PDB file of C-alpha atoms in Angstrom:
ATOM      1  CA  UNK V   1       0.578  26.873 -10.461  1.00  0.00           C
ATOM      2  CA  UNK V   2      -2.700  27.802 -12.280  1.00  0.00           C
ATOM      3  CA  UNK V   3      -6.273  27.831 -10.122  1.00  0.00           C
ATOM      4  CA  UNK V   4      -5.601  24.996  -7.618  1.00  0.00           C
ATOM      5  CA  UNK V   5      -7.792  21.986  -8.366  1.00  0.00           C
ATOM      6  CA  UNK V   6      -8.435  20.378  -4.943  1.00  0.00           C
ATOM      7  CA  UNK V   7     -10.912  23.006  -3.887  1.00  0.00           C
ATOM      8  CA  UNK V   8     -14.784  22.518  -3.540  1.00  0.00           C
ATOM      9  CA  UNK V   9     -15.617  25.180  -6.019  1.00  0.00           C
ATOM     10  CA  UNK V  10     -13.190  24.499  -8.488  1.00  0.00           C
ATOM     11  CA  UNK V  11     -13.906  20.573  -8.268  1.00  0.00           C
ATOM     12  CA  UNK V  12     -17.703  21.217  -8.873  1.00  0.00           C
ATOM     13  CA  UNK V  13     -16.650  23.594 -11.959  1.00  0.00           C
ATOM     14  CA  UNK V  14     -14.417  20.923 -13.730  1.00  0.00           C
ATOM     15  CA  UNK V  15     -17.008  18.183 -13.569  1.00  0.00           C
ATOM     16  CA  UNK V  16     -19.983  20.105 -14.816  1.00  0.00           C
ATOM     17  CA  UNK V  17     -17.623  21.700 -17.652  1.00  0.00           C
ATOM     18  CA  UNK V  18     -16.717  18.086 -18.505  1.00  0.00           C
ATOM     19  CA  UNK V  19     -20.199  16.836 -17.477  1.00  0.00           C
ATOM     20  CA  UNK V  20     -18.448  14.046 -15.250  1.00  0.00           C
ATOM     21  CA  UNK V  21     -19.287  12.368 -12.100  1.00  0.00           C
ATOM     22  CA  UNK V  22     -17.840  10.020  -9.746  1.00  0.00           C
ATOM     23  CA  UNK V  23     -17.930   6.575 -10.735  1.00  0.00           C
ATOM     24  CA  UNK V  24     -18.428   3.989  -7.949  1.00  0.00           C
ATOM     25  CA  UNK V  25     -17.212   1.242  -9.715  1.00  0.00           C
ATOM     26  CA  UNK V  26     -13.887   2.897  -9.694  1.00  0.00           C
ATOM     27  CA  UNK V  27     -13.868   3.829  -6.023  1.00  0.00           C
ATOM     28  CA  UNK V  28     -13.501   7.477  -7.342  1.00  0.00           C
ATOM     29  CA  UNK V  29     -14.199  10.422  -4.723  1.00  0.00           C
ATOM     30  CA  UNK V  30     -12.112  13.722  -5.573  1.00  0.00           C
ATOM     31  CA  UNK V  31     -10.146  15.215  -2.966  1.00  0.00           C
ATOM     32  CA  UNK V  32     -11.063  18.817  -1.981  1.00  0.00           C
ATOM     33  CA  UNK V  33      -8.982  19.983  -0.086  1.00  0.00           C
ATOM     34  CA  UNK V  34      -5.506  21.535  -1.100  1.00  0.00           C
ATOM     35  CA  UNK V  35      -3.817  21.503   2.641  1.00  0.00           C
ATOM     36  CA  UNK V  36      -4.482  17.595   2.424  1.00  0.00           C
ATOM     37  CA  UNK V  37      -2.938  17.117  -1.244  1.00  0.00           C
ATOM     38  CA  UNK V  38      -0.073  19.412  -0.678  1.00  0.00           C
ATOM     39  CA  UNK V  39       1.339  17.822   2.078  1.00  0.00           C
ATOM     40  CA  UNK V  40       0.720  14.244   0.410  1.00  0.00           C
ATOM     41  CA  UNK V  41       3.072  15.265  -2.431  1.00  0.00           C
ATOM     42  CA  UNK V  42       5.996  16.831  -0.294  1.00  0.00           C
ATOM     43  CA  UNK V  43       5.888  13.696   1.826  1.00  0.00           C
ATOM     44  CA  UNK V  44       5.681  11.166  -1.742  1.00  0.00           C
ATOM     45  CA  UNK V  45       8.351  13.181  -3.545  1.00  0.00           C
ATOM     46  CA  UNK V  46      11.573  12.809  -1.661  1.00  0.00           C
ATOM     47  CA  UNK V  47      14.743  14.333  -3.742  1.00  0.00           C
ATOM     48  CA  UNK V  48      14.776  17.286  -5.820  1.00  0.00           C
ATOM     49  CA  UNK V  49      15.732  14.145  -8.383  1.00  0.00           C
ATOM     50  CA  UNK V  50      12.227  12.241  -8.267  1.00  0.00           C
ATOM     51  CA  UNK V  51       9.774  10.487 -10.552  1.00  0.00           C
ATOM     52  CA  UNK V  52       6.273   9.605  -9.551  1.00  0.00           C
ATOM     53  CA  UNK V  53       4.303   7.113 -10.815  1.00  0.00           C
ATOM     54  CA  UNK V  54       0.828   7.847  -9.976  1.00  0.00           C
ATOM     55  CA  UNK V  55      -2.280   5.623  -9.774  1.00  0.00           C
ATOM     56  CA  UNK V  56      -5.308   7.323 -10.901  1.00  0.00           C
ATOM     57  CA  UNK V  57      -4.802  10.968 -11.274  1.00  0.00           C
ATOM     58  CA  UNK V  58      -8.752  11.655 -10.946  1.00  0.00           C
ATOM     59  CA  UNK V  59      -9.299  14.896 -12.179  1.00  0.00           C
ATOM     60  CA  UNK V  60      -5.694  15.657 -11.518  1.00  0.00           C
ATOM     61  CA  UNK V  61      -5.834  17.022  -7.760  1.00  0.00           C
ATOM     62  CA  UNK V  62      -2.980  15.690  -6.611  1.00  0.00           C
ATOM     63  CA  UNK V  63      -1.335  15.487  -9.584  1.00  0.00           C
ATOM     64  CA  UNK V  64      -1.118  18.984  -9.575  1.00  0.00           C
ATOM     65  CA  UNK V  65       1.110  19.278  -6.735  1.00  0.00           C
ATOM     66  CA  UNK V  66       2.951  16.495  -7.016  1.00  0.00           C
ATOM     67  CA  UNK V  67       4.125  18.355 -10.587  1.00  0.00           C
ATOM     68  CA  UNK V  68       5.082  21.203  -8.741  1.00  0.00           C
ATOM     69  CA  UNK V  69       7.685  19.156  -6.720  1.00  0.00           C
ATOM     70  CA  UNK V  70       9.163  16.331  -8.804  1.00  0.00           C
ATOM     71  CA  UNK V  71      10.976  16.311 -12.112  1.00  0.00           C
ATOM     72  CA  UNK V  72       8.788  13.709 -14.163  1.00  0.00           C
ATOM     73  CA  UNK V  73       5.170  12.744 -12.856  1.00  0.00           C
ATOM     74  CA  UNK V  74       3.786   9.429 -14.778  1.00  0.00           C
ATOM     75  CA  UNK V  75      -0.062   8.503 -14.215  1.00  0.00           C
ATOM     76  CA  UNK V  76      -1.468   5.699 -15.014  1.00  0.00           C
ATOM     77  CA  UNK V  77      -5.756   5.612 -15.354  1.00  0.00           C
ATOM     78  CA  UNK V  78      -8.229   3.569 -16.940  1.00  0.00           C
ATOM     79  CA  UNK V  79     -11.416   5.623 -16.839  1.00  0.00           C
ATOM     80  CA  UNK V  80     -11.547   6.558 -20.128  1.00  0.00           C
ATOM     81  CA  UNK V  81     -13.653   9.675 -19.505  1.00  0.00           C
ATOM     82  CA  UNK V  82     -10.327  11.380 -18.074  1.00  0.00           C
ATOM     83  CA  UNK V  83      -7.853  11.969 -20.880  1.00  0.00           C
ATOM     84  CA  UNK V  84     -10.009  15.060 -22.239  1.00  0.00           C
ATOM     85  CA  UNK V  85     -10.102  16.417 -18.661  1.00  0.00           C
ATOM     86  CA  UNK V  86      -6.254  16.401 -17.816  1.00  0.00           C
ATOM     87  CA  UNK V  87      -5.290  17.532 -20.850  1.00  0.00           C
ATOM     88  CA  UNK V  88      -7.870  20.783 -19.357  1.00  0.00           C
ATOM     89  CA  UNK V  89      -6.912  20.737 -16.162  1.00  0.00           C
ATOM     90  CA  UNK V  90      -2.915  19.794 -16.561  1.00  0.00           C
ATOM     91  CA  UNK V  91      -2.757  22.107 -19.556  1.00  0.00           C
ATOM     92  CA  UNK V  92       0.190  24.088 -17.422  1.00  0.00           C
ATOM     93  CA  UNK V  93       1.982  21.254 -16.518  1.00  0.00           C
ATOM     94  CA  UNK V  94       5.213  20.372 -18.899  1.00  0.00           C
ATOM     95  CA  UNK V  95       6.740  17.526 -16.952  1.00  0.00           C
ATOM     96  CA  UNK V  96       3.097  15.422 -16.763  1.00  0.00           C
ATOM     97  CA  UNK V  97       2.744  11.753 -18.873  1.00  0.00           C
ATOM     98  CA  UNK V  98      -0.499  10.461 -18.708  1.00  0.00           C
ATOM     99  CA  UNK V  99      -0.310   6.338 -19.559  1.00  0.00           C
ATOM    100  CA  UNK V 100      -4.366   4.479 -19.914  1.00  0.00           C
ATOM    101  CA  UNK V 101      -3.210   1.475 -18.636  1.00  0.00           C
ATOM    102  CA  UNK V 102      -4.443  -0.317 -15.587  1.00  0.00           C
ATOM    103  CA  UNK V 103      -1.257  -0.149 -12.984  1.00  0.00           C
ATOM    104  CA  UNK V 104      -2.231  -3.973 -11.714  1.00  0.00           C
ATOM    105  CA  UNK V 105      -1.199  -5.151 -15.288  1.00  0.00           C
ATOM    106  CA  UNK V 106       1.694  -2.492 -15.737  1.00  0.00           C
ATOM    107  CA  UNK V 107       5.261  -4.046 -15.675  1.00  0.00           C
ATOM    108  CA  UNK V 108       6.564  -2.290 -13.251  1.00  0.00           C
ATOM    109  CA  UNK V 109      10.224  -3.539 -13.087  1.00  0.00           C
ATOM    110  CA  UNK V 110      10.984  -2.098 -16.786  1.00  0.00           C
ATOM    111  CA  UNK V 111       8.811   1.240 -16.433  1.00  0.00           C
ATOM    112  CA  UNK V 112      11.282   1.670 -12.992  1.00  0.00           C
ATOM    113  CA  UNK V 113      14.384   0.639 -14.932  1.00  0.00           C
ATOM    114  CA  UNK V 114      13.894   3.561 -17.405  1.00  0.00           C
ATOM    115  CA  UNK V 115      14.049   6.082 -15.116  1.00  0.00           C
ATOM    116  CA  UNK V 116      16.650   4.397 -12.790  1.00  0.00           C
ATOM    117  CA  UNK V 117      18.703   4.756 -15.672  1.00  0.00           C
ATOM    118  CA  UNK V 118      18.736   8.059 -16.065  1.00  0.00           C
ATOM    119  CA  UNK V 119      19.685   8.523 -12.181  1.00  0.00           C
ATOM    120  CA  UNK V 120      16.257   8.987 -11.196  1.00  0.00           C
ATOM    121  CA  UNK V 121      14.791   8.131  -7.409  1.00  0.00           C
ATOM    122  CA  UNK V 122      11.281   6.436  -8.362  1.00  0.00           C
ATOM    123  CA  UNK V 123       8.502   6.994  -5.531  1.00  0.00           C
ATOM    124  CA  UNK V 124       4.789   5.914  -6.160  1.00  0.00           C
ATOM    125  CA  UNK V 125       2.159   8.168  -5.232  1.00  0.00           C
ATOM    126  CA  UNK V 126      -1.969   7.421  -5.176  1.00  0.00           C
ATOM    127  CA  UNK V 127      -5.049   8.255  -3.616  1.00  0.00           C
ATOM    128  CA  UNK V 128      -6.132   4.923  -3.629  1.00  0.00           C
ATOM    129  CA  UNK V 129      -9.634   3.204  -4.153  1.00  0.00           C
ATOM    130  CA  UNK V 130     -10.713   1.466  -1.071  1.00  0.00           C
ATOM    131  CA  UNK V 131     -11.366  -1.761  -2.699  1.00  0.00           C
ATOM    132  CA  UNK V 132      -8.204  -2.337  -4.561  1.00  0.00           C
ATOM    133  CA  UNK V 133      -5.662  -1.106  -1.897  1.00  0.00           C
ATOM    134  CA  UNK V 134      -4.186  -4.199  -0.922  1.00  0.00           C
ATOM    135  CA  UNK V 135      -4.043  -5.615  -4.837  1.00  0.00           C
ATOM    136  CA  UNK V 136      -1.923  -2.473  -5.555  1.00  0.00           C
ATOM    137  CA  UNK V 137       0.176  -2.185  -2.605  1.00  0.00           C
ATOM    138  CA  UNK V 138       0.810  -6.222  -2.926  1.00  0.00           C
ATOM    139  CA  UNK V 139       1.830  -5.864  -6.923  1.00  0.00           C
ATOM    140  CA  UNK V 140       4.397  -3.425  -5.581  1.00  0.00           C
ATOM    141  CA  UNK V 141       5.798  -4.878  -2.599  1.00  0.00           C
ATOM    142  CA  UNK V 142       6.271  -8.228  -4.734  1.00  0.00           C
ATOM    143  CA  UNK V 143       7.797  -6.831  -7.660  1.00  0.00           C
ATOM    144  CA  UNK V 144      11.460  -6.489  -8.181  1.00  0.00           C
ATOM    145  CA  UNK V 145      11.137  -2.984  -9.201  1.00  0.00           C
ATOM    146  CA  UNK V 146      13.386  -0.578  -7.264  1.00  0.00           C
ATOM    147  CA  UNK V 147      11.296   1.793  -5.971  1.00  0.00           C
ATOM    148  CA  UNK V 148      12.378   4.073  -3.143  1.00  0.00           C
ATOM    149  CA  UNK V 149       9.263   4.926  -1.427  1.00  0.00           C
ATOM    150  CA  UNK V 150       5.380   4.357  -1.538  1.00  0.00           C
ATOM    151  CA  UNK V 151       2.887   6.805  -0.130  1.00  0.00           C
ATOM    152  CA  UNK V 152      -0.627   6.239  -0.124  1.00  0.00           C
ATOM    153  CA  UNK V 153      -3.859   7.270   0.930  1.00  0.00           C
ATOM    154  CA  UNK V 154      -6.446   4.863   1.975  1.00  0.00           C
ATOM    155  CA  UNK V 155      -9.563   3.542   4.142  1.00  0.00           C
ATOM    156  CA  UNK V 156      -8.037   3.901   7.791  1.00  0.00           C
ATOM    157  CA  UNK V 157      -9.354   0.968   9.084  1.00  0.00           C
ATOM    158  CA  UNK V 158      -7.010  -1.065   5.958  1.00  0.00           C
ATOM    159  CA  UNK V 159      -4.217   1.364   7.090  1.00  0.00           C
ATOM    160  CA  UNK V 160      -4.667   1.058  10.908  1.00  0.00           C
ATOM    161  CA  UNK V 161      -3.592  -2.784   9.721  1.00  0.00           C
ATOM    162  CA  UNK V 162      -0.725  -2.241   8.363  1.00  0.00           C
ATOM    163  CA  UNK V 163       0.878  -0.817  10.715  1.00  0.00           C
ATOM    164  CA  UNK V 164      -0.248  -1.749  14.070  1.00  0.00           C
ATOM    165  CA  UNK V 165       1.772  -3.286  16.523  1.00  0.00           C
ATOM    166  CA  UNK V 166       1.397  -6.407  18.321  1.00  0.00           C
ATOM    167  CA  UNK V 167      -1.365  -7.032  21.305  1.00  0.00           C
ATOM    168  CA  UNK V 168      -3.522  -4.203  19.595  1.00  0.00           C
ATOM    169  CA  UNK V 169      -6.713  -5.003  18.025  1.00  0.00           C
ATOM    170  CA  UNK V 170      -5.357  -4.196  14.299  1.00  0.00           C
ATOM    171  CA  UNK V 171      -2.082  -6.694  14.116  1.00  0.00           C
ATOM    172  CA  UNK V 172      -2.832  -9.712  11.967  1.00  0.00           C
ATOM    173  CA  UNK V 173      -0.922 -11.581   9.317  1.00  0.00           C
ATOM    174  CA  UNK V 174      -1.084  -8.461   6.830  1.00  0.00           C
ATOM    175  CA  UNK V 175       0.528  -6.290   9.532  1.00  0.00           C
ATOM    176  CA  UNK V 176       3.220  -8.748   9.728  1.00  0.00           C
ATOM    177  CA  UNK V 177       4.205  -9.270   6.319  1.00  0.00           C
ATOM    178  CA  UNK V 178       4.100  -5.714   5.240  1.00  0.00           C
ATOM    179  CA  UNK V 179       6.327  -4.839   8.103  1.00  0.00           C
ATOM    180  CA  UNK V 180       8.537  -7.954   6.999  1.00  0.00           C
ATOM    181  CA  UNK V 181       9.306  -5.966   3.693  1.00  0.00           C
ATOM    182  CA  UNK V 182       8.834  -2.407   4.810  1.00  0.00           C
ATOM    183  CA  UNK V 183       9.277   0.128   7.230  1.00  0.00           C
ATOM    184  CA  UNK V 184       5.518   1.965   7.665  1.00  0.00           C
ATOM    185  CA  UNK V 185       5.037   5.476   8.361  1.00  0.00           C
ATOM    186  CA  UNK V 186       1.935   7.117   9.098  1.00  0.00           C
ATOM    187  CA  UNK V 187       1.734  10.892   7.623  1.00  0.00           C
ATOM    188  CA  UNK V 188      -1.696  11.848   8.220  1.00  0.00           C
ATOM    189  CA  UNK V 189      -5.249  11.002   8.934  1.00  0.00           C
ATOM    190  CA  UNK V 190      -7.835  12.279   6.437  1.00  0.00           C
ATOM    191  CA  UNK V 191     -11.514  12.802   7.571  1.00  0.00           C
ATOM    192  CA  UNK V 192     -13.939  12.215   4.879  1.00  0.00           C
ATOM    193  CA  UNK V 193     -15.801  15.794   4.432  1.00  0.00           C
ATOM    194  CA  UNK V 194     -12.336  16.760   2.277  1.00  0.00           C
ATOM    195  CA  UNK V 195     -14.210  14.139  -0.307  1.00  0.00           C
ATOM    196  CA  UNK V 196     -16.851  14.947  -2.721  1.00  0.00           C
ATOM    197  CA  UNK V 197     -18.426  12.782  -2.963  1.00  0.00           C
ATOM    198  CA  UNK V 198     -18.285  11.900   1.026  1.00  0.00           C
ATOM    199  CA  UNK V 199     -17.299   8.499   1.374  1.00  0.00           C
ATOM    200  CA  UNK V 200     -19.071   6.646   4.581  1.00  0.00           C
ATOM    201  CA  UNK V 201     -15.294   5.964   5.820  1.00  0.00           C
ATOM    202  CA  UNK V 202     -12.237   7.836   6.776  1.00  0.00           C
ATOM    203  CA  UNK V 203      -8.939   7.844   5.634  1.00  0.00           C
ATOM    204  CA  UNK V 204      -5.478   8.002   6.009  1.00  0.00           C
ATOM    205  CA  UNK V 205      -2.052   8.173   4.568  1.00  0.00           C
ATOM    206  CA  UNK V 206       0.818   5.789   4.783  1.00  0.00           C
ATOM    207  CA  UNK V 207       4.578   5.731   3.824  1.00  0.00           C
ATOM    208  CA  UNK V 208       6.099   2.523   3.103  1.00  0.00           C
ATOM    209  CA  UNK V 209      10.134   2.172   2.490  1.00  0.00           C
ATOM    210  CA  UNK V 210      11.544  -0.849   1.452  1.00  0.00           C
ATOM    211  CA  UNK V 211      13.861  -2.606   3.899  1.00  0.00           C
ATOM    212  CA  UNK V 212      16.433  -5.353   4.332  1.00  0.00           C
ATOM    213  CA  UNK V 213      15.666  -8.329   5.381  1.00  0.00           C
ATOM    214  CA  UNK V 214      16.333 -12.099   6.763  1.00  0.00           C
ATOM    215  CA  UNK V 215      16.952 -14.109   3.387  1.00  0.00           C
ATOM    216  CA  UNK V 216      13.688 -16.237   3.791  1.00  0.00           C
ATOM    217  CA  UNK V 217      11.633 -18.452   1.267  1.00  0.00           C
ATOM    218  CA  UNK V 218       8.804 -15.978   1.487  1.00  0.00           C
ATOM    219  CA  UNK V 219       5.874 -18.283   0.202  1.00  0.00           C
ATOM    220  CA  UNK V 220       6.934 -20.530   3.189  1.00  0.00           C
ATOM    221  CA  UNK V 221       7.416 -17.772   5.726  1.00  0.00           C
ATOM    222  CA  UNK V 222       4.103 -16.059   5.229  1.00  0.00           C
ATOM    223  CA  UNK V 223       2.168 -19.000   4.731  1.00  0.00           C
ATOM    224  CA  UNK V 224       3.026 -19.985   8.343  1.00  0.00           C
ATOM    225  CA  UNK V 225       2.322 -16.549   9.494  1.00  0.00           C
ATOM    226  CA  UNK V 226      -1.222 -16.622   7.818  1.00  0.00           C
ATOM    227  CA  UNK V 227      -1.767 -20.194   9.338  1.00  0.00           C
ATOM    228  CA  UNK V 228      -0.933 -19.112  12.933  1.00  0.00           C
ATOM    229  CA  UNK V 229      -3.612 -16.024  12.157  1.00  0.00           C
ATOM    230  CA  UNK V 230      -6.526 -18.095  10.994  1.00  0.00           C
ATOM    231  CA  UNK V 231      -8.345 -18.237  13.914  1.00  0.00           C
ATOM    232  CA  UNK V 232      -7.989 -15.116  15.530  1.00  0.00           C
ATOM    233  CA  UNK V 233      -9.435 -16.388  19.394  1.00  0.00           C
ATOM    234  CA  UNK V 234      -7.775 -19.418  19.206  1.00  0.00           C
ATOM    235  CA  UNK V 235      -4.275 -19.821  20.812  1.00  0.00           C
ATOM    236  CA  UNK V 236      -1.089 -19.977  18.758  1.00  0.00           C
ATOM    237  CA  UNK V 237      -0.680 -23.628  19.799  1.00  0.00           C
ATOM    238  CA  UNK V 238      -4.091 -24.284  18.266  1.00  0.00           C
ATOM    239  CA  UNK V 239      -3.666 -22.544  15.076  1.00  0.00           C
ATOM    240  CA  UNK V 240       0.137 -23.556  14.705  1.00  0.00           C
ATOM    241  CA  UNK V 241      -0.903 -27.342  15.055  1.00  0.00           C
ATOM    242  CA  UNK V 242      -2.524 -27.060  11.431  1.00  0.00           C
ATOM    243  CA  UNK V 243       0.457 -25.403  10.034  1.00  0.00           C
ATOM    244  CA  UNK V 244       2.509 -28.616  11.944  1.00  0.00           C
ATOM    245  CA  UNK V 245      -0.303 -31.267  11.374  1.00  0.00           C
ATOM    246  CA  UNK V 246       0.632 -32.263  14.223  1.00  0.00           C
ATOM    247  CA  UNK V 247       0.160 -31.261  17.423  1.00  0.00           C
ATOM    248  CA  UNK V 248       2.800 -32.821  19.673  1.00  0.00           C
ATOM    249  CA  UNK V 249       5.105 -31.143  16.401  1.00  0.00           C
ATOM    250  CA  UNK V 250       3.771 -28.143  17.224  1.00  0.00           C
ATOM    251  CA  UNK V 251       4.396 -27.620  21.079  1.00  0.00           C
ATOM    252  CA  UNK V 252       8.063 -28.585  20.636  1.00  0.00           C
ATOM    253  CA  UNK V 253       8.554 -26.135  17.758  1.00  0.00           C
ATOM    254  CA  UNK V 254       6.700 -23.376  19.983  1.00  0.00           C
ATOM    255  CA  UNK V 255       8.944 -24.724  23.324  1.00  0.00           C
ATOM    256  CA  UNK V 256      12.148 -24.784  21.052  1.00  0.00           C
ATOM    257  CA  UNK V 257      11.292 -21.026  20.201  1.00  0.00           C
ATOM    258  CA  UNK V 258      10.743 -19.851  23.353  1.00  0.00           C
ATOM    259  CA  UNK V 259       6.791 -19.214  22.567  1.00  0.00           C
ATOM    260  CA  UNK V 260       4.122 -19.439  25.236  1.00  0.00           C
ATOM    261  CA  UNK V 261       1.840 -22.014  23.430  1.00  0.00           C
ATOM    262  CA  UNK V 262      -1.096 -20.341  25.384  1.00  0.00           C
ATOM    263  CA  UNK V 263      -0.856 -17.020  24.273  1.00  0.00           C
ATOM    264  CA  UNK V 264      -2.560 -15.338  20.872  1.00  0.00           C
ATOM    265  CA  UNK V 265      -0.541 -14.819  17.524  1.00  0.00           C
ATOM    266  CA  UNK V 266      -0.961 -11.068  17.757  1.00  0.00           C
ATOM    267  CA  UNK V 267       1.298 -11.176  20.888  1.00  0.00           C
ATOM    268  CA  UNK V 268       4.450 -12.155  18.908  1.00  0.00           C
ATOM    269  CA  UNK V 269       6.312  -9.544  17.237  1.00  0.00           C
ATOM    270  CA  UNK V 270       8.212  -9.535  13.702  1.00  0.00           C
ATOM    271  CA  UNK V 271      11.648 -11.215  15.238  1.00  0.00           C
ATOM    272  CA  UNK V 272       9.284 -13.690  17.307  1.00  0.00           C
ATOM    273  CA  UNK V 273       7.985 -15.320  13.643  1.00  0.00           C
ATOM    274  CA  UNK V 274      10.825 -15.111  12.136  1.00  0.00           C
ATOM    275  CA  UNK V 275      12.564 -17.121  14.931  1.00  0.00           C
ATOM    276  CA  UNK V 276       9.509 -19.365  15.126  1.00  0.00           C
ATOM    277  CA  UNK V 277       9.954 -20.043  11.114  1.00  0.00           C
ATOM    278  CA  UNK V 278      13.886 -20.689  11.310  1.00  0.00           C
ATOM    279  CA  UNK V 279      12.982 -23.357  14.061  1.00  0.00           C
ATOM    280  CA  UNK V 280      10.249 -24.821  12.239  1.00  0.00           C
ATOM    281  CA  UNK V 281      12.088 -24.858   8.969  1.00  0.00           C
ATOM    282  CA  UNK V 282      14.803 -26.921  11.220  1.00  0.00           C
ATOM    283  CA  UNK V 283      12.653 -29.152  12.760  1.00  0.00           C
ATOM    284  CA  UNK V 284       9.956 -29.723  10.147  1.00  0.00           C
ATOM    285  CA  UNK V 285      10.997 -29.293   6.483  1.00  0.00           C
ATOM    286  CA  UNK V 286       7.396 -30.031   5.829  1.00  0.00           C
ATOM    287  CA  UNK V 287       5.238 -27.515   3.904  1.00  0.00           C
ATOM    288  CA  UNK V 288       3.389 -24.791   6.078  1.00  0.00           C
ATOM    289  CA  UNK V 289      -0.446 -25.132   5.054  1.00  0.00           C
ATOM    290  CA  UNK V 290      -2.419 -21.532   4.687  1.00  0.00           C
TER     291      UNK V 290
END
């Protein structure tokens, strides 16, 4: 590997030689610190078989490491300052594809398929921009693409969210429905002096894995899970009544399910909603309102 990138020194060197700077607009701030990158890419690439797709290689920090571990490494950017700096700073690296497409309007399914074909595991790998995380992670997670693993880094305070656990301060209908498709690992939390520039938040990185679930109509299933959230001091009785219309609907769906109708949504776990759904499905048949 040629002069690591994701070092303070060597950061400040590539953007004066290219005369760049972060853009806010983008969300960019360039990790500096190699320890933090390294052990992002060993944790994103997960077979000695592996493509990554990347989402916004930056300067090409991580990128650089996540070369050194998987066979194929595809990035996708739009900053159109950043073609001429790769092809500097990932001059060494032979198994790199840079694609200037924005990854929210990529199709996903038949960029997957070409390496699935060719017997590839496909992960997805980003140091993502605080305000576009959930965007992203939702294009993924509702695509049919088959993609083995997702590892991220973002705000911790968006991360803290999904993957809380119920009764803490964090679980809310996002926490729910990511953990109804995936299984969500935390790797590591990353303080924000490893940024230049410092952001004003911290950060951390995720894992998500792609699970097997209940067959569900999903549309259905997490509209009713949003609805029971939308008042977060109310009672589940309370906020389940608009998702019913009707109250006396509601306390015999939440009695049928074995549900407190007195207690708070962030009390109930995964299997709780999903047994509170099948009974309301049964009983109802009438469209959850979000």
């Amino acid at each position: 590997m040629k002069k690591v990138i994701a070092t303070p020194s060597v950061t400040k060197e590539i953007l004066e030689r290219h005369s760049l700077f972060a853009k806010k607009s983008y969300g960019q701030n360039f990790l500096v610190e190699s320890g933090v990158v390294d052990k992002i890419a060993r944790h994103a690439v997960i077979s000695d078989h592996c493509v990554v797709f990347e989402i916004g290689p930056g300067i090409g920090a991580l990128t650089q490491f996540l070369c050194a571990y998987a066979k194929e490494v595809v990035s996708f950017e739009i900053d159109e300052r950043l073609p001429a700096v790769l092809a500097d700073t990932l001059a060494e690296e032979t198994n790199f594809t840079l694609v200037m497409e924005d990854f929210l309007q990529v199709d996903l399914e038949t960029w997957v398929q070409r390496y699935r074909e060719k017997g590839y595991d496909v992960v997805i790998a980003a140091n993502l921009p605080y305000y576009i995380t959930t965007p992203i992670l939702f294009k993924i997670f509702e695509s049919d693409a088959k993609i083995d693993a997702i590892t991220v880094m973002m705000q911790k305070e968006v991360a803290d969210r999904f993957y809380a656990k119920p009764g803490s301060k964090d679980y809310n209908a996002l926490s729910v429905i990511t953990q109804f498709r995936c299984s969500v690992h935390p790797v590591m939390k990353v303080p924000r002096n490893v940024f230049m520039p410092k952001p004003n938040v911290d950060s951390a990185v995720l894992q998500f894995r792609f699970i097997e679930h209940l067959p569900v109509d999903e549309d259905r299933f997490f509209a009713m899970v949003k609805a029971c959230f939308a008042m977060r001091r109310k009672t589940i009785l309370n906020n389940f009544s608009a998702c019913c219309k009707n109250k006396e609907m509601a306390e015999r769906i939440l009695e049928q399910a074995g549900i407190a109708p007195n207690i708070r949504s962030e009390q109930l776990d995964l299997p709780a909603f999903l047994h509170l759904y099948e009974v309301y499905e049964h009983e109802s048949g009438s469209k959850c309102e979000n």
